[in-house]
PDB file of N, CA, C and O in Angstrom:
ATOM      1  N   UNK P  17      -4.978 -17.457 -71.753  1.00 84.00           N
ATOM      2  CA  UNK P  17      -4.611 -18.142 -72.970  1.00 84.00           C
ATOM      3  C   UNK P  17      -3.367 -17.483 -73.551  1.00 84.00           C
ATOM      4  O   UNK P  17      -3.340 -16.271 -73.766  1.00 84.00           O
ATOM      5  N   UNK P  18      -2.361 -18.256 -73.830  1.00 94.00           N
ATOM      6  CA  UNK P  18      -1.083 -17.711 -74.285  1.00 94.00           C
ATOM      7  C   UNK P  18      -1.180 -17.012 -75.639  1.00 94.00           C
ATOM      8  O   UNK P  18      -0.445 -16.067 -75.898  1.00 94.00           O
ATOM      9  N   UNK P  19      -2.083 -17.445 -76.483  1.00 97.00           N
ATOM     10  CA  UNK P  19      -2.249 -16.790 -77.790  1.00 97.00           C
ATOM     11  C   UNK P  19      -2.578 -15.317 -77.599  1.00 97.00           C
ATOM     12  O   UNK P  19      -1.993 -14.441 -78.249  1.00 97.00           O
ATOM     13  N   UNK P  20      -3.496 -15.000 -76.696  1.00 95.00           N
ATOM     14  CA  UNK P  20      -3.886 -13.617 -76.450  1.00 95.00           C
ATOM     15  C   UNK P  20      -2.734 -12.826 -75.828  1.00 95.00           C
ATOM     16  O   UNK P  20      -2.550 -11.647 -76.136  1.00 95.00           O
ATOM     17  N   UNK P  21      -1.977 -13.466 -74.958  1.00 96.00           N
ATOM     18  CA  UNK P  21      -0.809 -12.780 -74.389  1.00 96.00           C
ATOM     19  C   UNK P  21       0.238 -12.501 -75.458  1.00 96.00           C
ATOM     20  O   UNK P  21       0.858 -11.451 -75.453  1.00 96.00           O
ATOM     21  N   UNK P  22       0.423 -13.420 -76.375  1.00 97.00           N
ATOM     22  CA  UNK P  22       1.365 -13.178 -77.480  1.00 97.00           C
ATOM     23  C   UNK P  22       0.899 -12.009 -78.340  1.00 97.00           C
ATOM     24  O   UNK P  22       1.691 -11.133 -78.694  1.00 97.00           O
ATOM     25  N   UNK P  23      -0.378 -11.971 -78.651  1.00 97.00           N
ATOM     26  CA  UNK P  23      -0.919 -10.858 -79.439  1.00 97.00           C
ATOM     27  C   UNK P  23      -0.780  -9.548 -78.667  1.00 97.00           C
ATOM     28  O   UNK P  23      -0.401  -8.521 -79.229  1.00 97.00           O
ATOM     29  N   UNK P  24      -1.097  -9.587 -77.385  1.00 96.00           N
ATOM     30  CA  UNK P  24      -0.979  -8.397 -76.549  1.00 96.00           C
ATOM     31  C   UNK P  24       0.438  -7.891 -76.476  1.00 96.00           C
ATOM     32  O   UNK P  24       0.682  -6.682 -76.495  1.00 96.00           O
ATOM     33  N   UNK P  25       1.404  -8.809 -76.414  1.00 97.00           N
ATOM     34  CA  UNK P  25       2.807  -8.412 -76.360  1.00 97.00           C
ATOM     35  C   UNK P  25       3.231  -7.737 -77.670  1.00 97.00           C
ATOM     36  O   UNK P  25       3.947  -6.743 -77.663  1.00 97.00           O
ATOM     37  N   UNK P  26       2.762  -8.245 -78.788  1.00 96.00           N
ATOM     38  CA  UNK P  26       3.056  -7.622 -80.088  1.00 96.00           C
ATOM     39  C   UNK P  26       2.437  -6.223 -80.162  1.00 96.00           C
ATOM     40  O   UNK P  26       3.061  -5.290 -80.683  1.00 96.00           O
ATOM     41  N   UNK P  27       1.234  -6.077 -79.638  1.00 94.00           N
ATOM     42  CA  UNK P  27       0.584  -4.771 -79.609  1.00 94.00           C
ATOM     43  C   UNK P  27       1.376  -3.808 -78.730  1.00 94.00           C
ATOM     44  O   UNK P  27       1.639  -2.664 -79.121  1.00 94.00           O
ATOM     45  N   UNK P  28       1.794  -4.271 -77.554  1.00 95.00           N
ATOM     46  CA  UNK P  28       2.574  -3.423 -76.653  1.00 95.00           C
ATOM     47  C   UNK P  28       3.882  -2.990 -77.314  1.00 95.00           C
ATOM     48  O   UNK P  28       4.262  -1.811 -77.231  1.00 95.00           O
ATOM     49  N   UNK P  29       4.570  -3.911 -77.964  1.00 95.00           N
ATOM     50  CA  UNK P  29       5.826  -3.561 -78.643  1.00 95.00           C
ATOM     51  C   UNK P  29       5.585  -2.532 -79.743  1.00 95.00           C
ATOM     52  O   UNK P  29       6.394  -1.624 -79.943  1.00 95.00           O
ATOM     53  N   UNK P  30       4.462  -2.637 -80.446  1.00 91.00           N
ATOM     54  CA  UNK P  30       4.130  -1.656 -81.494  1.00 91.00           C
ATOM     55  C   UNK P  30       3.884  -0.278 -80.879  1.00 91.00           C
ATOM     56  O   UNK P  30       4.329   0.731 -81.441  1.00 91.00           O
ATOM     57  N   UNK P  31       3.188  -0.224 -79.743  1.00 93.00           N
ATOM     58  CA  UNK P  31       3.001   1.067 -79.062  1.00 93.00           C
ATOM     59  C   UNK P  31       4.346   1.666 -78.690  1.00 93.00           C
ATOM     60  O   UNK P  31       4.598   2.846 -78.918  1.00 93.00           O
ATOM     61  N   UNK P  32       5.198   0.852 -78.094  1.00 94.00           N
ATOM     62  CA  UNK P  32       6.509   1.342 -77.677  1.00 94.00           C
ATOM     63  C   UNK P  32       7.351   1.805 -78.867  1.00 94.00           C
ATOM     64  O   UNK P  32       8.036   2.813 -78.795  1.00 94.00           O
ATOM     65  N   UNK P  33       7.278   1.088 -79.941  1.00 91.00           N
ATOM     66  CA  UNK P  33       8.081   1.399 -81.132  1.00 91.00           C
ATOM     67  C   UNK P  33       7.549   2.618 -81.881  1.00 91.00           C
ATOM     68  O   UNK P  33       8.317   3.435 -82.371  1.00 91.00           O
ATOM     69  N   UNK P  34       6.243   2.757 -81.956  1.00 90.00           N
ATOM     70  CA  UNK P  34       5.651   3.730 -82.876  1.00 90.00           C
ATOM     71  C   UNK P  34       5.011   4.948 -82.243  1.00 90.00           C
ATOM     72  O   UNK P  34       4.823   5.951 -82.925  1.00 90.00           O
ATOM     73  N   UNK P  35       4.651   4.886 -80.978  1.00 92.00           N
ATOM     74  CA  UNK P  35       3.889   6.015 -80.442  1.00 92.00           C
ATOM     75  C   UNK P  35       4.391   6.554 -79.116  1.00 92.00           C
ATOM     76  O   UNK P  35       3.720   7.378 -78.495  1.00 92.00           O
ATOM     77  N   UNK P  36       5.575   6.131 -78.681  1.00 93.00           N
ATOM     78  CA  UNK P  36       6.150   6.671 -77.455  1.00 93.00           C
ATOM     79  C   UNK P  36       6.626   8.100 -77.693  1.00 93.00           C
ATOM     80  O   UNK P  36       7.208   8.401 -78.730  1.00 93.00           O
ATOM     81  N   UNK P  37       6.368   8.973 -76.724  1.00 92.00           N
ATOM     82  CA  UNK P  37       6.798  10.367 -76.788  1.00 92.00           C
ATOM     83  C   UNK P  37       8.017  10.528 -75.881  1.00 92.00           C
ATOM     84  O   UNK P  37       8.003  10.054 -74.747  1.00 92.00           O
ATOM     85  N   UNK P  38       9.051  11.190 -76.371  1.00 91.00           N
ATOM     86  CA  UNK P  38      10.306  11.321 -75.621  1.00 91.00           C
ATOM     87  C   UNK P  38      10.113  11.986 -74.259  1.00 91.00           C
ATOM     88  O   UNK P  38      10.802  11.642 -73.300  1.00 91.00           O
ATOM     89  N   UNK P  39       9.175  12.907 -74.146  1.00 91.00           N
ATOM     90  CA  UNK P  39       8.950  13.605 -72.881  1.00 91.00           C
ATOM     91  C   UNK P  39       8.026  12.836 -71.940  1.00 91.00           C
ATOM     92  O   UNK P  39       7.769  13.282 -70.831  1.00 91.00           O
ATOM     93  N   UNK P  40       7.507  11.704 -72.393  1.00 90.00           N
ATOM     94  CA  UNK P  40       6.636  10.870 -71.583  1.00 90.00           C
ATOM     95  C   UNK P  40       5.270  10.719 -72.215  1.00 90.00           C
ATOM     96  O   UNK P  40       4.773  11.622 -72.871  1.00 90.00           O
ATOM     97  N   UNK P  41       4.688   9.570 -72.068  1.00 92.00           N
ATOM     98  CA  UNK P  41       3.363   9.308 -72.609  1.00 92.00           C
ATOM     99  C   UNK P  41       3.407   8.709 -73.999  1.00 92.00           C
ATOM    100  O   UNK P  41       4.453   8.273 -74.490  1.00 92.00           O
ATOM    101  N   UNK P  42       2.254   8.703 -74.614  1.00 94.00           N
ATOM    102  CA  UNK P  42       2.081   8.103 -75.937  1.00 94.00           C
ATOM    103  C   UNK P  42       1.248   9.036 -76.790  1.00 94.00           C
ATOM    104  O   UNK P  42       0.476   9.838 -76.275  1.00 94.00           O
ATOM    105  N   UNK P  43       1.395   8.937 -78.085  1.00 94.00           N
ATOM    106  CA  UNK P  43       0.614   9.749 -78.999  1.00 94.00           C
ATOM    107  C   UNK P  43      -0.132   8.866 -79.984  1.00 94.00           C
ATOM    108  O   UNK P  43       0.282   7.738 -80.247  1.00 94.00           O
ATOM    109  N   UNK P  44      -1.222   9.380 -80.485  1.00 93.00           N
ATOM    110  CA  UNK P  44      -1.884   8.688 -81.591  1.00 93.00           C
ATOM    111  C   UNK P  44      -1.113   9.021 -82.870  1.00 93.00           C
ATOM    112  O   UNK P  44      -0.262   9.908 -82.883  1.00 93.00           O
ATOM    113  N   UNK P  45      -1.412   8.289 -83.921  1.00 92.00           N
ATOM    114  CA  UNK P  45      -0.720   8.484 -85.193  1.00 92.00           C
ATOM    115  C   UNK P  45      -1.718   8.940 -86.251  1.00 92.00           C
ATOM    116  O   UNK P  45      -2.877   8.537 -86.227  1.00 92.00           O
ATOM    117  N   UNK P  46      -1.256   9.760 -87.169  1.00 92.00           N
ATOM    118  CA  UNK P  46      -2.144  10.263 -88.228  1.00 92.00           C
ATOM    119  C   UNK P  46      -2.597   9.142 -89.153  1.00 92.00           C
ATOM    120  O   UNK P  46      -3.715   9.137 -89.624  1.00 92.00           O
ATOM    121  N   UNK P  47      -1.716   8.168 -89.438  1.00 91.00           N
ATOM    122  CA  UNK P  47      -2.071   7.089 -90.359  1.00 91.00           C
ATOM    123  C   UNK P  47      -1.354   5.811 -89.932  1.00 91.00           C
ATOM    124  O   UNK P  47      -0.153   5.665 -90.163  1.00 91.00           O
ATOM    125  N   UNK P  48      -2.078   4.893 -89.320  1.00 87.00           N
ATOM    126  CA  UNK P  48      -1.459   3.649 -88.857  1.00 87.00           C
ATOM    127  C   UNK P  48      -1.186   2.680 -90.002  1.00 87.00           C
ATOM    128  O   UNK P  48      -0.484   1.698 -89.823  1.00 87.00           O
ATOM    129  N   UNK P  49      -1.741   2.953 -91.168  1.00 89.00           N
ATOM    130  CA  UNK P  49      -1.512   2.080 -92.324  1.00 89.00           C
ATOM    131  C   UNK P  49      -0.272   2.468 -93.118  1.00 89.00           C
ATOM    132  O   UNK P  49       0.125   1.757 -94.034  1.00 89.00           O
ATOM    133  N   UNK P  50       0.339   3.584 -92.756  1.00 86.00           N
ATOM    134  CA  UNK P  50       1.568   4.018 -93.418  1.00 86.00           C
ATOM    135  C   UNK P  50       2.650   2.967 -93.194  1.00 86.00           C
ATOM    136  O   UNK P  50       2.897   2.556 -92.068  1.00 86.00           O
ATOM    137  N   UNK P  51       3.281   2.516 -94.250  1.00 80.00           N
ATOM    138  CA  UNK P  51       4.228   1.412 -94.130  1.00 80.00           C
ATOM    139  C   UNK P  51       5.662   1.846 -93.896  1.00 80.00           C
ATOM    140  O   UNK P  51       6.461   1.084 -93.379  1.00 80.00           O
ATOM    141  N   UNK P  52       6.026   3.037 -94.286  1.00 79.00           N
ATOM    142  CA  UNK P  52       7.423   3.433 -94.122  1.00 79.00           C
ATOM    143  C   UNK P  52       7.542   4.532 -93.073  1.00 79.00           C
ATOM    144  O   UNK P  52       6.764   5.478 -93.064  1.00 79.00           O
ATOM    145  N   UNK P  53       8.518   4.383 -92.172  1.00 79.00           N
ATOM    146  CA  UNK P  53       8.763   5.432 -91.180  1.00 79.00           C
ATOM    147  C   UNK P  53       9.314   6.672 -91.868  1.00 79.00           C
ATOM    148  O   UNK P  53       9.804   6.568 -92.972  1.00 79.00           O
ATOM    149  N   UNK P  54       9.271   7.823 -91.267  1.00 83.00           N
ATOM    150  CA  UNK P  54       8.755   8.019 -89.911  1.00 83.00           C
ATOM    151  C   UNK P  54       7.235   8.151 -89.909  1.00 83.00           C
ATOM    152  O   UNK P  54       6.666   8.763 -90.792  1.00 83.00           O
ATOM    153  N   UNK P  55       6.620   7.551 -88.907  1.00 87.00           N
ATOM    154  CA  UNK P  55       5.180   7.682 -88.727  1.00 87.00           C
ATOM    155  C   UNK P  55       4.890   9.088 -88.196  1.00 87.00           C
ATOM    156  O   UNK P  55       5.664   9.645 -87.432  1.00 87.00           O
ATOM    157  N   UNK P  56       3.788   9.656 -88.608  1.00 90.00           N
ATOM    158  CA  UNK P  56       3.474  11.043 -88.250  1.00 90.00           C
ATOM    159  C   UNK P  56       2.585  11.060 -87.009  1.00 90.00           C
ATOM    160  O   UNK P  56       1.448  10.578 -87.046  1.00 90.00           O
ATOM    161  N   UNK P  57       3.087  11.619 -85.899  1.00 91.00           N
ATOM    162  CA  UNK P  57       2.283  11.651 -84.672  1.00 91.00           C
ATOM    163  C   UNK P  57       1.220  12.734 -84.728  1.00 91.00           C
ATOM    164  O   UNK P  57       1.354  13.739 -85.425  1.00 91.00           O
ATOM    165  N   UNK P  58       0.150  12.528 -83.973  1.00 91.00           N
ATOM    166  CA  UNK P  58      -0.918  13.518 -83.834  1.00 91.00           C
ATOM    167  C   UNK P  58      -0.634  14.509 -82.713  1.00 91.00           C
ATOM    168  O   UNK P  58      -1.357  15.463 -82.541  1.00 91.00           O
ATOM    169  N   UNK P  59       0.394  14.240 -81.909  1.00 88.00           N
ATOM    170  CA  UNK P  59       0.722  15.070 -80.754  1.00 88.00           C
ATOM    171  C   UNK P  59      -0.468  15.148 -79.796  1.00 88.00           C
ATOM    172  O   UNK P  59      -0.840  16.205 -79.311  1.00 88.00           O
ATOM    173  N   UNK P  60      -1.091  13.994 -79.561  1.00 91.00           N
ATOM    174  CA  UNK P  60      -2.276  13.933 -78.711  1.00 91.00           C
ATOM    175  C   UNK P  60      -2.392  12.523 -78.134  1.00 91.00           C
ATOM    176  O   UNK P  60      -2.301  11.549 -78.865  1.00 91.00           O
ATOM    177  N   UNK P  61      -2.529  12.435 -76.823  1.00 92.00           N
ATOM    178  CA  UNK P  61      -2.767  11.138 -76.194  1.00 92.00           C
ATOM    179  C   UNK P  61      -4.236  11.057 -75.824  1.00 92.00           C
ATOM    180  O   UNK P  61      -4.729  11.834 -75.013  1.00 92.00           O
ATOM    181  N   UNK P  62      -4.936  10.138 -76.431  1.00 90.00           N
ATOM    182  CA  UNK P  62      -6.355   9.969 -76.157  1.00 90.00           C
ATOM    183  C   UNK P  62      -6.557   9.418 -74.740  1.00 90.00           C
ATOM    184  O   UNK P  62      -5.790   8.573 -74.287  1.00 90.00           O
ATOM    185  N   UNK P  63      -7.582   9.878 -74.054  1.00 89.00           N
ATOM    186  CA  UNK P  63      -7.829   9.417 -72.690  1.00 89.00           C
ATOM    187  C   UNK P  63      -8.162   7.928 -72.656  1.00 89.00           C
ATOM    188  O   UNK P  63      -7.819   7.229 -71.708  1.00 89.00           O
ATOM    189  N   UNK P  64      -8.821   7.425 -73.694  1.00 90.00           N
ATOM    190  CA  UNK P  64      -9.182   5.999 -73.689  1.00 90.00           C
ATOM    191  C   UNK P  64      -7.958   5.099 -73.773  1.00 90.00           C
ATOM    192  O   UNK P  64      -8.028   3.926 -73.411  1.00 90.00           O
ATOM    193  N   UNK P  65      -6.828   5.624 -74.242  1.00 91.00           N
ATOM    194  CA  UNK P  65      -5.619   4.807 -74.283  1.00 91.00           C
ATOM    195  C   UNK P  65      -5.259   4.348 -72.878  1.00 91.00           C
ATOM    196  O   UNK P  65      -4.962   3.176 -72.652  1.00 91.00           O
ATOM    197  N   UNK P  66      -5.293   5.254 -71.930  1.00 89.00           N
ATOM    198  CA  UNK P  66      -4.994   4.888 -70.545  1.00 89.00           C
ATOM    199  C   UNK P  66      -6.157   4.129 -69.911  1.00 89.00           C
ATOM    200  O   UNK P  66      -5.958   3.100 -69.276  1.00 89.00           O
ATOM    201  N   UNK P  67      -7.364   4.637 -70.093  1.00 87.00           N
ATOM    202  CA  UNK P  67      -8.532   4.096 -69.404  1.00 87.00           C
ATOM    203  C   UNK P  67      -8.949   2.720 -69.911  1.00 87.00           C
ATOM    204  O   UNK P  67      -9.503   1.932 -69.157  1.00 87.00           O
ATOM    205  N   UNK P  68      -8.701   2.431 -71.161  1.00 90.00           N
ATOM    206  CA  UNK P  68      -9.166   1.168 -71.727  1.00 90.00           C
ATOM    207  C   UNK P  68      -8.010   0.279 -72.180  1.00 90.00           C
ATOM    208  O   UNK P  68      -7.837  -0.824 -71.681  1.00 90.00           O
ATOM    209  N   UNK P  69      -7.225   0.760 -73.106  1.00 91.00           N
ATOM    210  CA  UNK P  69      -6.186  -0.074 -73.715  1.00 91.00           C
ATOM    211  C   UNK P  69      -5.197  -0.589 -72.676  1.00 91.00           C
ATOM    212  O   UNK P  69      -4.921  -1.791 -72.622  1.00 91.00           O
ATOM    213  N   UNK P  70      -4.663   0.309 -71.859  1.00 91.00           N
ATOM    214  CA  UNK P  70      -3.683  -0.142 -70.871  1.00 91.00           C
ATOM    215  C   UNK P  70      -4.320  -1.001 -69.786  1.00 91.00           C
ATOM    216  O   UNK P  70      -3.679  -1.906 -69.251  1.00 91.00           O
ATOM    217  N   UNK P  71      -5.599  -0.753 -69.478  1.00 89.00           N
ATOM    218  CA  UNK P  71      -6.289  -1.598 -68.497  1.00 89.00           C
ATOM    219  C   UNK P  71      -6.407  -3.026 -69.017  1.00 89.00           C
ATOM    220  O   UNK P  71      -6.152  -3.989 -68.297  1.00 89.00           O
ATOM    221  N   UNK P  72      -6.787  -3.167 -70.276  1.00 90.00           N
ATOM    222  CA  UNK P  72      -6.890  -4.505 -70.855  1.00 90.00           C
ATOM    223  C   UNK P  72      -5.534  -5.194 -70.909  1.00 90.00           C
ATOM    224  O   UNK P  72      -5.414  -6.390 -70.622  1.00 90.00           O
ATOM    225  N   UNK P  73      -4.486  -4.454 -71.259  1.00 93.00           N
ATOM    226  CA  UNK P  73      -3.151  -5.061 -71.289  1.00 93.00           C
ATOM    227  C   UNK P  73      -2.715  -5.463 -69.881  1.00 93.00           C
ATOM    228  O   UNK P  73      -2.131  -6.533 -69.693  1.00 93.00           O
ATOM    229  N   UNK P  74      -3.003  -4.620 -68.886  1.00 90.00           N
ATOM    230  CA  UNK P  74      -2.674  -4.965 -67.503  1.00 90.00           C
ATOM    231  C   UNK P  74      -3.362  -6.265 -67.097  1.00 90.00           C
ATOM    232  O   UNK P  74      -2.743  -7.172 -66.535  1.00 90.00           O
ATOM    233  N   UNK P  75      -4.649  -6.362 -67.373  1.00 88.00           N
ATOM    234  CA  UNK P  75      -5.389  -7.572 -67.006  1.00 88.00           C
ATOM    235  C   UNK P  75      -4.897  -8.788 -67.785  1.00 88.00           C
ATOM    236  O   UNK P  75      -4.830  -9.895 -67.242  1.00 88.00           O
ATOM    237  N   UNK P  76      -4.520  -8.588 -69.025  1.00 90.00           N
ATOM    238  CA  UNK P  76      -4.029  -9.690 -69.852  1.00 90.00           C
ATOM    239  C   UNK P  76      -2.748 -10.290 -69.286  1.00 90.00           C
ATOM    240  O   UNK P  76      -2.557 -11.496 -69.282  1.00 90.00           O
ATOM    241  N   UNK P  77      -1.866  -9.430 -68.773  1.00 92.00           N
ATOM    242  CA  UNK P  77      -0.571  -9.908 -68.300  1.00 92.00           C
ATOM    243  C   UNK P  77      -0.500 -10.129 -66.799  1.00 92.00           C
ATOM    244  O   UNK P  77       0.517 -10.585 -66.285  1.00 92.00           O
ATOM    245  N   UNK P  78      -1.555  -9.816 -66.082  1.00 90.00           N
ATOM    246  CA  UNK P  78      -1.552 -10.020 -64.642  1.00 90.00           C
ATOM    247  C   UNK P  78      -1.648 -11.513 -64.324  1.00 90.00           C
ATOM    248  O   UNK P  78      -2.446 -12.241 -64.906  1.00 90.00           O
ATOM    249  N   UNK P  79      -0.829 -11.955 -63.391  1.00 88.00           N
ATOM    250  CA  UNK P  79      -0.887 -13.341 -62.939  1.00 88.00           C
ATOM    251  C   UNK P  79      -1.888 -13.529 -61.798  1.00 88.00           C
ATOM    252  O   UNK P  79      -2.184 -14.638 -61.408  1.00 88.00           O
ATOM    253  N   UNK P  80      -2.380 -12.413 -61.259  1.00 89.00           N
ATOM    254  CA  UNK P  80      -3.308 -12.455 -60.133  1.00 89.00           C
ATOM    255  C   UNK P  80      -4.740 -12.460 -60.653  1.00 89.00           C
ATOM    256  O   UNK P  80      -5.302 -11.428 -61.011  1.00 89.00           O
ATOM    257  N   UNK P  81      -5.351 -13.621 -60.694  1.00 83.00           N
ATOM    258  CA  UNK P  81      -6.711 -13.752 -61.218  1.00 83.00           C
ATOM    259  C   UNK P  81      -7.769 -13.228 -60.254  1.00 83.00           C
ATOM    260  O   UNK P  81      -8.948 -13.173 -60.602  1.00 83.00           O
ATOM    261  N   UNK P  82      -7.348 -12.823 -59.050  1.00 88.00           N
ATOM    262  CA  UNK P  82      -8.315 -12.307 -58.082  1.00 88.00           C
ATOM    263  C   UNK P  82      -8.510 -10.801 -58.213  1.00 88.00           C
ATOM    264  O   UNK P  82      -9.386 -10.244 -57.550  1.00 88.00           O
ATOM    265  N   UNK P  83      -7.716 -10.123 -59.037  1.00 88.00           N
ATOM    266  CA  UNK P  83      -7.861  -8.667 -59.197  1.00 88.00           C
ATOM    267  C   UNK P  83      -9.273  -8.340 -59.674  1.00 88.00           C
ATOM    268  O   UNK P  83      -9.976  -7.552 -59.067  1.00 88.00           O
ATOM    269  N   UNK P  84      -9.667  -8.906 -60.765  1.00 87.00           N
ATOM    270  CA  UNK P  84     -11.032  -8.766 -61.291  1.00 87.00           C
ATOM    271  C   UNK P  84     -11.443 -10.122 -61.848  1.00 87.00           C
ATOM    272  O   UNK P  84     -11.273 -10.396 -63.032  1.00 87.00           O
ATOM    273  N   UNK P  85     -11.961 -11.001 -61.002  1.00 89.00           N
ATOM    274  CA  UNK P  85     -12.326 -12.335 -61.469  1.00 89.00           C
ATOM    275  C   UNK P  85     -13.425 -12.277 -62.530  1.00 89.00           C
ATOM    276  O   UNK P  85     -14.470 -11.658 -62.326  1.00 89.00           O
ATOM    277  N   UNK P  86     -13.164 -12.885 -63.652  1.00 85.00           N
ATOM    278  CA  UNK P  86     -14.084 -12.793 -64.784  1.00 85.00           C
ATOM    279  C   UNK P  86     -15.366 -13.605 -64.589  1.00 85.00           C
ATOM    280  O   UNK P  86     -16.300 -13.458 -65.372  1.00 85.00           O
ATOM    281  N   UNK P  87     -15.440 -14.405 -63.543  1.00 91.00           N
ATOM    282  CA  UNK P  87     -16.699 -15.080 -63.239  1.00 91.00           C
ATOM    283  C   UNK P  87     -17.598 -14.203 -62.350  1.00 91.00           C
ATOM    284  O   UNK P  87     -18.743 -14.545 -62.093  1.00 91.00           O
ATOM    285  N   UNK P  88     -17.082 -13.042 -61.930  1.00 93.00           N
ATOM    286  CA  UNK P  88     -17.863 -12.131 -61.099  1.00 93.00           C
ATOM    287  C   UNK P  88     -18.067 -10.764 -61.746  1.00 93.00           C
ATOM    288  O   UNK P  88     -18.881  -9.970 -61.283  1.00 93.00           O
ATOM    289  N   UNK P  89     -17.313 -10.454 -62.788  1.00 92.00           N
ATOM    290  CA  UNK P  89     -17.396  -9.148 -63.445  1.00 92.00           C
ATOM    291  C   UNK P  89     -17.451  -9.314 -64.964  1.00 92.00           C
ATOM    292  O   UNK P  89     -16.901 -10.264 -65.511  1.00 92.00           O
ATOM    293  N   UNK P  90     -18.092  -8.361 -65.592  1.00 92.00           N
ATOM    294  CA  UNK P  90     -18.028  -8.222 -67.056  1.00 92.00           C
ATOM    295  C   UNK P  90     -17.546  -6.801 -67.326  1.00 92.00           C
ATOM    296  O   UNK P  90     -17.654  -5.922 -66.468  1.00 92.00           O
ATOM    297  N   UNK P  91     -17.017  -6.579 -68.501  1.00 88.00           N
ATOM    298  CA  UNK P  91     -16.538  -5.254 -68.867  1.00 88.00           C
ATOM    299  C   UNK P  91     -17.447  -4.659 -69.934  1.00 88.00           C
ATOM    300  O   UNK P  91     -17.813  -5.337 -70.885  1.00 88.00           O
ATOM    301  N   UNK P  92     -17.786  -3.383 -69.752  1.00 89.00           N
ATOM    302  CA  UNK P  92     -18.546  -2.727 -70.801  1.00 89.00           C
ATOM    303  C   UNK P  92     -17.569  -2.296 -71.912  1.00 89.00           C
ATOM    304  O   UNK P  92     -16.371  -2.562 -71.812  1.00 89.00           O
ATOM    305  N   UNK P  93     -18.062  -1.635 -72.925  1.00 85.00           N
ATOM    306  CA  UNK P  93     -17.216  -1.298 -74.075  1.00 85.00           C
ATOM    307  C   UNK P  93     -16.140  -0.272 -73.747  1.00 85.00           C
ATOM    308  O   UNK P  93     -15.213  -0.091 -74.524  1.00 85.00           O
ATOM    309  N   UNK P  94     -16.257   0.371 -72.584  1.00 85.00           N
ATOM    310  CA  UNK P  94     -15.239   1.343 -72.169  1.00 85.00           C
ATOM    311  C   UNK P  94     -14.332   0.786 -71.080  1.00 85.00           C
ATOM    312  O   UNK P  94     -13.657   1.527 -70.374  1.00 85.00           O
ATOM    313  N   UNK P  95     -14.328  -0.529 -70.930  1.00 83.00           N
ATOM    314  CA  UNK P  95     -13.454  -1.248 -69.996  1.00 83.00           C
ATOM    315  C   UNK P  95     -13.768  -0.987 -68.533  1.00 83.00           C
ATOM    316  O   UNK P  95     -12.905  -1.110 -67.680  1.00 83.00           O
ATOM    317  N   UNK P  96     -15.015  -0.644 -68.234  1.00 88.00           N
ATOM    318  CA  UNK P  96     -15.411  -0.508 -66.835  1.00 88.00           C
ATOM    319  C   UNK P  96     -15.950  -1.842 -66.353  1.00 88.00           C
ATOM    320  O   UNK P  96     -16.826  -2.423 -66.984  1.00 88.00           O
ATOM    321  N   UNK P  97     -15.419  -2.343 -65.212  1.00 90.00           N
ATOM    322  CA  UNK P  97     -15.931  -3.617 -64.688  1.00 90.00           C
ATOM    323  C   UNK P  97     -17.297  -3.428 -64.031  1.00 90.00           C
ATOM    324  O   UNK P  97     -17.519  -2.484 -63.279  1.00 90.00           O
ATOM    325  N   UNK P  98     -18.207  -4.326 -64.345  1.00 94.00           N
ATOM    326  CA  UNK P  98     -19.543  -4.302 -63.754  1.00 94.00           C
ATOM    327  C   UNK P  98     -19.797  -5.645 -63.075  1.00 94.00           C
ATOM    328  O   UNK P  98     -19.541  -6.682 -63.649  1.00 94.00           O
ATOM    329  N   UNK P  99     -20.283  -5.608 -61.822  1.00 93.00           N
ATOM    330  CA  UNK P  99     -20.536  -6.879 -61.113  1.00 93.00           C
ATOM    331  C   UNK P  99     -21.719  -7.632 -61.699  1.00 93.00           C
ATOM    332  O   UNK P  99     -22.576  -7.103 -62.318  1.00 93.00           O
TER     333      UNK P  99
END
């Protein structure tokens, strides 16, 4: 559904804009509700960012529906596919 891809793209752009680390990776932020930059980083990349968030974004933008067909798998709350 294109609506979800549009939302996902906005989320991805926000990650790139607000939490990219110059040396590589991403950081969490102390307060995501802060309206004026600079946003204060936590200097910490949570493991679930890679394991869950990026997995969902990958699946959202993948054109290959055979990677994890949703009629054969469900995802638990930690983004692990279960048959």
